[in-house]
JSON list of C-alpha atoms in Angstrom, two decimals:
[
{"chain": "A", "resi": 1, "resn": "UNK", "atom": "CA", "xyz": [-19.21, 1.96, 11.32]},
{"chain": "A", "resi": 2, "resn": "UNK", "atom": "CA", "xyz": [-19.81, 3.05, 14.89]},
{"chain": "A", "resi": 3, "resn": "UNK", "atom": "CA", "xyz": [-20.49, 0.77, 17.86]},
{"chain": "A", "resi": 4, "resn": "UNK", "atom": "CA", "xyz": [-21.80, 2.41, 21.03]},
{"chain": "A", "resi": 5, "resn": "UNK", "atom": "CA", "xyz": [-23.46, 1.52, 24.32]},
{"chain": "A", "resi": 6, "resn": "UNK", "atom": "CA", "xyz": [-24.61, 3.02, 27.59]},
{"chain": "A", "resi": 7, "resn": "UNK", "atom": "CA", "xyz": [-22.45, 0.35, 29.27]},
{"chain": "A", "resi": 8, "resn": "UNK", "atom": "CA", "xyz": [-18.87, 1.42, 29.92]},
{"chain": "A", "resi": 9, "resn": "UNK", "atom": "CA", "xyz": [-17.17, -1.27, 27.83]},
{"chain": "A", "resi": 10, "resn": "UNK", "atom": "CA", "xyz": [-13.39, -0.99, 27.49]},
{"chain": "A", "resi": 11, "resn": "UNK", "atom": "CA", "xyz": [-13.22, -2.66, 24.08]},
{"chain": "A", "resi": 12, "resn": "UNK", "atom": "CA", "xyz": [-15.57, -3.00, 21.14]},
{"chain": "A", "resi": 13, "resn": "UNK", "atom": "CA", "xyz": [-15.43, -5.90, 18.71]},
{"chain": "A", "resi": 14, "resn": "UNK", "atom": "CA", "xyz": [-16.87, -5.72, 15.20]},
{"chain": "A", "resi": 15, "resn": "UNK", "atom": "CA", "xyz": [-17.59, -9.03, 13.55]},
{"chain": "A", "resi": 16, "resn": "UNK", "atom": "CA", "xyz": [-18.86, -9.82, 10.08]},
{"chain": "A", "resi": 17, "resn": "UNK", "atom": "CA", "xyz": [-21.52, -12.51, 10.22]},
{"chain": "A", "resi": 18, "resn": "UNK", "atom": "CA", "xyz": [-20.21, -15.88, 9.15]},
{"chain": "A", "resi": 19, "resn": "UNK", "atom": "CA", "xyz": [-16.56, -15.10, 9.99]},
{"chain": "A", "resi": 20, "resn": "UNK", "atom": "CA", "xyz": [-14.52, -15.89, 13.08]},
{"chain": "A", "resi": 21, "resn": "UNK", "atom": "CA", "xyz": [-12.15, -12.91, 12.68]},
{"chain": "A", "resi": 22, "resn": "UNK", "atom": "CA", "xyz": [-13.12, -9.61, 14.32]},
{"chain": "A", "resi": 23, "resn": "UNK", "atom": "CA", "xyz": [-11.79, -6.07, 14.54]},
{"chain": "A", "resi": 24, "resn": "UNK", "atom": "CA", "xyz": [-11.11, -4.59, 17.99]},
{"chain": "A", "resi": 25, "resn": "UNK", "atom": "CA", "xyz": [-10.94, -0.98, 19.10]},
{"chain": "A", "resi": 26, "resn": "UNK", "atom": "CA", "xyz": [-10.78, 0.66, 22.52]},
{"chain": "A", "resi": 27, "resn": "UNK", "atom": "CA", "xyz": [-13.98, 2.35, 23.63]},
{"chain": "A", "resi": 28, "resn": "UNK", "atom": "CA", "xyz": [-13.94, 6.11, 24.08]},
{"chain": "A", "resi": 29, "resn": "UNK", "atom": "CA", "xyz": [-16.52, 8.23, 25.88]},
{"chain": "A", "resi": 30, "resn": "UNK", "atom": "CA", "xyz": [-18.67, 10.26, 23.53]},
{"chain": "A", "resi": 31, "resn": "UNK", "atom": "CA", "xyz": [-20.38, 13.60, 24.02]},
{"chain": "A", "resi": 32, "resn": "UNK", "atom": "CA", "xyz": [-23.80, 12.08, 24.75]},
{"chain": "A", "resi": 33, "resn": "UNK", "atom": "CA", "xyz": [-22.51, 9.90, 27.61]},
{"chain": "A", "resi": 34, "resn": "UNK", "atom": "CA", "xyz": [-22.20, 6.64, 25.69]},
{"chain": "A", "resi": 35, "resn": "UNK", "atom": "CA", "xyz": [-19.01, 4.72, 25.04]},
{"chain": "A", "resi": 36, "resn": "UNK", "atom": "CA", "xyz": [-18.18, 4.08, 21.42]},
{"chain": "A", "resi": 37, "resn": "UNK", "atom": "CA", "xyz": [-15.65, 2.90, 18.85]},
{"chain": "A", "resi": 38, "resn": "UNK", "atom": "CA", "xyz": [-15.62, 4.07, 15.23]},
{"chain": "A", "resi": 39, "resn": "UNK", "atom": "CA", "xyz": [-14.45, 1.31, 12.92]},
{"chain": "A", "resi": 40, "resn": "UNK", "atom": "CA", "xyz": [-13.06, 2.30, 9.52]},
{"chain": "A", "resi": 41, "resn": "UNK", "atom": "CA", "xyz": [-14.97, -0.10, 7.30]},
{"chain": "A", "resi": 42, "resn": "UNK", "atom": "CA", "xyz": [-13.30, 0.67, 3.98]},
{"chain": "A", "resi": 43, "resn": "UNK", "atom": "CA", "xyz": [-14.49, -1.20, 0.89]},
{"chain": "A", "resi": 44, "resn": "UNK", "atom": "CA", "xyz": [-17.36, -3.55, 1.60]},
{"chain": "A", "resi": 45, "resn": "UNK", "atom": "CA", "xyz": [-19.66, -5.86, -0.28]},
{"chain": "A", "resi": 46, "resn": "UNK", "atom": "CA", "xyz": [-23.36, -5.06, -0.55]},
{"chain": "A", "resi": 47, "resn": "UNK", "atom": "CA", "xyz": [-25.45, -7.13, 1.82]},
{"chain": "A", "resi": 48, "resn": "UNK", "atom": "CA", "xyz": [-22.75, -7.89, 4.38]},
{"chain": "A", "resi": 49, "resn": "UNK", "atom": "CA", "xyz": [-23.99, -7.85, 7.95]},
{"chain": "A", "resi": 50, "resn": "UNK", "atom": "CA", "xyz": [-21.95, -6.86, 10.98]},
{"chain": "A", "resi": 51, "resn": "UNK", "atom": "CA", "xyz": [-22.52, -7.08, 14.73]},
{"chain": "A", "resi": 52, "resn": "UNK", "atom": "CA", "xyz": [-20.91, -5.20, 17.59]},
{"chain": "A", "resi": 53, "resn": "UNK", "atom": "CA", "xyz": [-19.87, -6.74, 20.90]},
{"chain": "A", "resi": 54, "resn": "UNK", "atom": "CA", "xyz": [-18.42, -5.13, 24.02]},
{"chain": "A", "resi": 55, "resn": "UNK", "atom": "CA", "xyz": [-15.93, -6.45, 26.56]},
{"chain": "A", "resi": 56, "resn": "UNK", "atom": "CA", "xyz": [-13.88, -5.33, 29.55]},
{"chain": "A", "resi": 57, "resn": "UNK", "atom": "CA", "xyz": [-10.09, -5.39, 30.05]},
{"chain": "A", "resi": 58, "resn": "UNK", "atom": "CA", "xyz": [-10.46, -7.68, 33.07]},
{"chain": "A", "resi": 59, "resn": "UNK", "atom": "CA", "xyz": [-12.31, -10.31, 31.04]},
{"chain": "A", "resi": 60, "resn": "UNK", "atom": "CA", "xyz": [-11.50, -9.77, 27.35]},
{"chain": "A", "resi": 61, "resn": "UNK", "atom": "CA", "xyz": [-12.89, -13.17, 26.35]},
{"chain": "A", "resi": 62, "resn": "UNK", "atom": "CA", "xyz": [-16.31, -12.50, 27.88]},
{"chain": "A", "resi": 63, "resn": "UNK", "atom": "CA", "xyz": [-18.28, -10.51, 25.34]},
{"chain": "A", "resi": 64, "resn": "UNK", "atom": "CA", "xyz": [-21.62, -8.82, 25.64]},
{"chain": "A", "resi": 65, "resn": "UNK", "atom": "CA", "xyz": [-24.65, -10.06, 23.78]},
{"chain": "A", "resi": 66, "resn": "UNK", "atom": "CA", "xyz": [-24.42, -9.12, 20.10]},
{"chain": "A", "resi": 67, "resn": "UNK", "atom": "CA", "xyz": [-25.89, -5.89, 18.81]},
{"chain": "A", "resi": 68, "resn": "UNK", "atom": "CA", "xyz": [-28.77, -5.89, 16.40]},
{"chain": "A", "resi": 69, "resn": "UNK", "atom": "CA", "xyz": [-27.58, -6.80, 12.89]},
{"chain": "A", "resi": 70, "resn": "UNK", "atom": "CA", "xyz": [-25.91, -3.91, 11.07]},
{"chain": "A", "resi": 71, "resn": "UNK", "atom": "CA", "xyz": [-26.53, -4.49, 7.35]},
{"chain": "A", "resi": 72, "resn": "UNK", "atom": "CA", "xyz": [-24.27, -2.64, 4.91]},
{"chain": "A", "resi": 73, "resn": "UNK", "atom": "CA", "xyz": [-25.62, -1.14, 1.71]},
{"chain": "A", "resi": 74, "resn": "UNK", "atom": "CA", "xyz": [-23.03, -0.34, -0.95]},
{"chain": "A", "resi": 75, "resn": "UNK", "atom": "CA", "xyz": [-23.68, 1.89, -3.92]},
{"chain": "A", "resi": 76, "resn": "UNK", "atom": "CA", "xyz": [-21.55, 2.06, -7.06]},
{"chain": "A", "resi": 77, "resn": "UNK", "atom": "CA", "xyz": [-19.83, -0.60, -9.14]},
{"chain": "A", "resi": 78, "resn": "UNK", "atom": "CA", "xyz": [-18.80, -3.67, -7.17]},
{"chain": "A", "resi": 79, "resn": "UNK", "atom": "CA", "xyz": [-15.27, -4.94, -7.65]},
{"chain": "A", "resi": 80, "resn": "UNK", "atom": "CA", "xyz": [-14.12, -8.44, -6.79]},
{"chain": "A", "resi": 81, "resn": "UNK", "atom": "CA", "xyz": [-10.55, -7.16, -6.30]},
{"chain": "A", "resi": 82, "resn": "UNK", "atom": "CA", "xyz": [-11.43, -5.15, -3.19]},
{"chain": "A", "resi": 83, "resn": "UNK", "atom": "CA", "xyz": [-9.95, -6.54, 0.02]},
{"chain": "A", "resi": 84, "resn": "UNK", "atom": "CA", "xyz": [-12.23, -7.74, 2.77]},
{"chain": "A", "resi": 85, "resn": "UNK", "atom": "CA", "xyz": [-12.64, -5.01, 5.41]},
{"chain": "A", "resi": 86, "resn": "UNK", "atom": "CA", "xyz": [-12.25, -7.45, 8.31]},
{"chain": "A", "resi": 87, "resn": "UNK", "atom": "CA", "xyz": [-9.21, -9.31, 6.98]},
{"chain": "A", "resi": 88, "resn": "UNK", "atom": "CA", "xyz": [-5.83, -7.70, 7.65]},
{"chain": "A", "resi": 89, "resn": "UNK", "atom": "CA", "xyz": [-4.11, -6.48, 4.53]},
{"chain": "A", "resi": 90, "resn": "UNK", "atom": "CA", "xyz": [-0.75, -8.19, 4.09]},
{"chain": "A", "resi": 91, "resn": "UNK", "atom": "CA", "xyz": [0.73, -5.26, 2.17]},
{"chain": "A", "resi": 92, "resn": "UNK", "atom": "CA", "xyz": [-0.55, -2.72, 4.68]},
{"chain": "A", "resi": 93, "resn": "UNK", "atom": "CA", "xyz": [0.91, -4.74, 7.55]},
{"chain": "A", "resi": 94, "resn": "UNK", "atom": "CA", "xyz": [4.32, -4.99, 5.88]},
{"chain": "A", "resi": 95, "resn": "UNK", "atom": "CA", "xyz": [4.32, -1.29, 5.00]},
{"chain": "A", "resi": 96, "resn": "UNK", "atom": "CA", "xyz": [3.40, -0.35, 8.57]},
{"chain": "A", "resi": 97, "resn": "UNK", "atom": "CA", "xyz": [6.14, -2.63, 9.93]},
{"chain": "A", "resi": 98, "resn": "UNK", "atom": "CA", "xyz": [8.70, -1.21, 7.48]},
{"chain": "A", "resi": 99, "resn": "UNK", "atom": "CA", "xyz": [7.85, 2.36, 8.50]},
{"chain": "A", "resi": 100, "resn": "UNK", "atom": "CA", "xyz": [8.25, 1.45, 12.17]},
{"chain": "A", "resi": 101, "resn": "UNK", "atom": "CA", "xyz": [11.63, -0.20, 11.54]},
{"chain": "A", "resi": 102, "resn": "UNK", "atom": "CA", "xyz": [12.83, 2.86, 9.60]},
{"chain": "A", "resi": 103, "resn": "UNK", "atom": "CA", "xyz": [11.63, 5.26, 12.32]},
{"chain": "A", "resi": 104, "resn": "UNK", "atom": "CA", "xyz": [13.34, 3.28, 15.09]},
{"chain": "A", "resi": 105, "resn": "UNK", "atom": "CA", "xyz": [16.54, 2.95, 13.05]},
{"chain": "A", "resi": 106, "resn": "UNK", "atom": "CA", "xyz": [16.70, 6.69, 12.42]},
{"chain": "A", "resi": 107, "resn": "UNK", "atom": "CA", "xyz": [16.05, 7.40, 16.10]},
{"chain": "A", "resi": 108, "resn": "UNK", "atom": "CA", "xyz": [18.78, 4.99, 17.21]},
{"chain": "A", "resi": 109, "resn": "UNK", "atom": "CA", "xyz": [21.27, 6.48, 14.76]},
{"chain": "A", "resi": 110, "resn": "UNK", "atom": "CA", "xyz": [20.46, 10.03, 15.86]},
{"chain": "A", "resi": 111, "resn": "UNK", "atom": "CA", "xyz": [20.67, 9.22, 19.55]},
{"chain": "A", "resi": 112, "resn": "UNK", "atom": "CA", "xyz": [23.97, 7.42, 18.96]},
{"chain": "A", "resi": 113, "resn": "UNK", "atom": "CA", "xyz": [25.56, 10.25, 16.96]},
{"chain": "A", "resi": 114, "resn": "UNK", "atom": "CA", "xyz": [24.21, 13.14, 19.05]},
{"chain": "A", "resi": 115, "resn": "UNK", "atom": "CA", "xyz": [26.20, 12.37, 22.24]},
{"chain": "A", "resi": 116, "resn": "UNK", "atom": "CA", "xyz": [29.44, 12.10, 20.23]},
{"chain": "A", "resi": 117, "resn": "UNK", "atom": "CA", "xyz": [28.72, 15.40, 18.50]},
{"chain": "A", "resi": 118, "resn": "UNK", "atom": "CA", "xyz": [27.98, 17.11, 21.83]},
{"chain": "A", "resi": 119, "resn": "UNK", "atom": "CA", "xyz": [31.10, 15.62, 23.44]},
{"chain": "A", "resi": 120, "resn": "UNK", "atom": "CA", "xyz": [33.26, 16.76, 20.51]},
{"chain": "A", "resi": 121, "resn": "UNK", "atom": "CA", "xyz": [31.79, 20.25, 20.69]},
{"chain": "A", "resi": 122, "resn": "UNK", "atom": "CA", "xyz": [32.28, 20.41, 24.47]},
{"chain": "A", "resi": 123, "resn": "UNK", "atom": "CA", "xyz": [35.91, 19.28, 24.15]},
{"chain": "A", "resi": 124, "resn": "UNK", "atom": "CA", "xyz": [36.56, 21.85, 21.40]},
{"chain": "A", "resi": 125, "resn": "UNK", "atom": "CA", "xyz": [35.20, 24.68, 23.55]},
{"chain": "A", "resi": 126, "resn": "UNK", "atom": "CA", "xyz": [37.21, 23.45, 26.53]},
{"chain": "A", "resi": 127, "resn": "UNK", "atom": "CA", "xyz": [40.45, 23.52, 24.47]},
{"chain": "A", "resi": 128, "resn": "UNK", "atom": "CA", "xyz": [39.67, 27.05, 23.25]},
{"chain": "A", "resi": 129, "resn": "UNK", "atom": "CA", "xyz": [39.32, 28.27, 26.83]},
{"chain": "A", "resi": 130, "resn": "UNK", "atom": "CA", "xyz": [42.69, 26.81, 27.88]}
]
């Protein structure tokens, strides 16, 4: 779902009507001169209505007037087990956190071992020259 405006907002907020929680994305300039944010909506329920708001970094709690309602039409078989698109997924959040921890751990290990390996190699070459 795309939110766009001629105003140069820094951040776009997407809110589902009737809920306090919103998604936020930074605005990016588009080809036609507008500023936009493309929200990945994922699974949705037929008849849900969304609204876009814009804000600036200097005043992130001051939002623009809401956009016109953006009704969502869903085709196919509805499933009650689908997660809400505006609620953060607990499993996705944990998986993302776990991947970040693993990446940082690997980086720390590599950057800890690499200097010792280089020092050992340098010392070995120095001994060979003597």
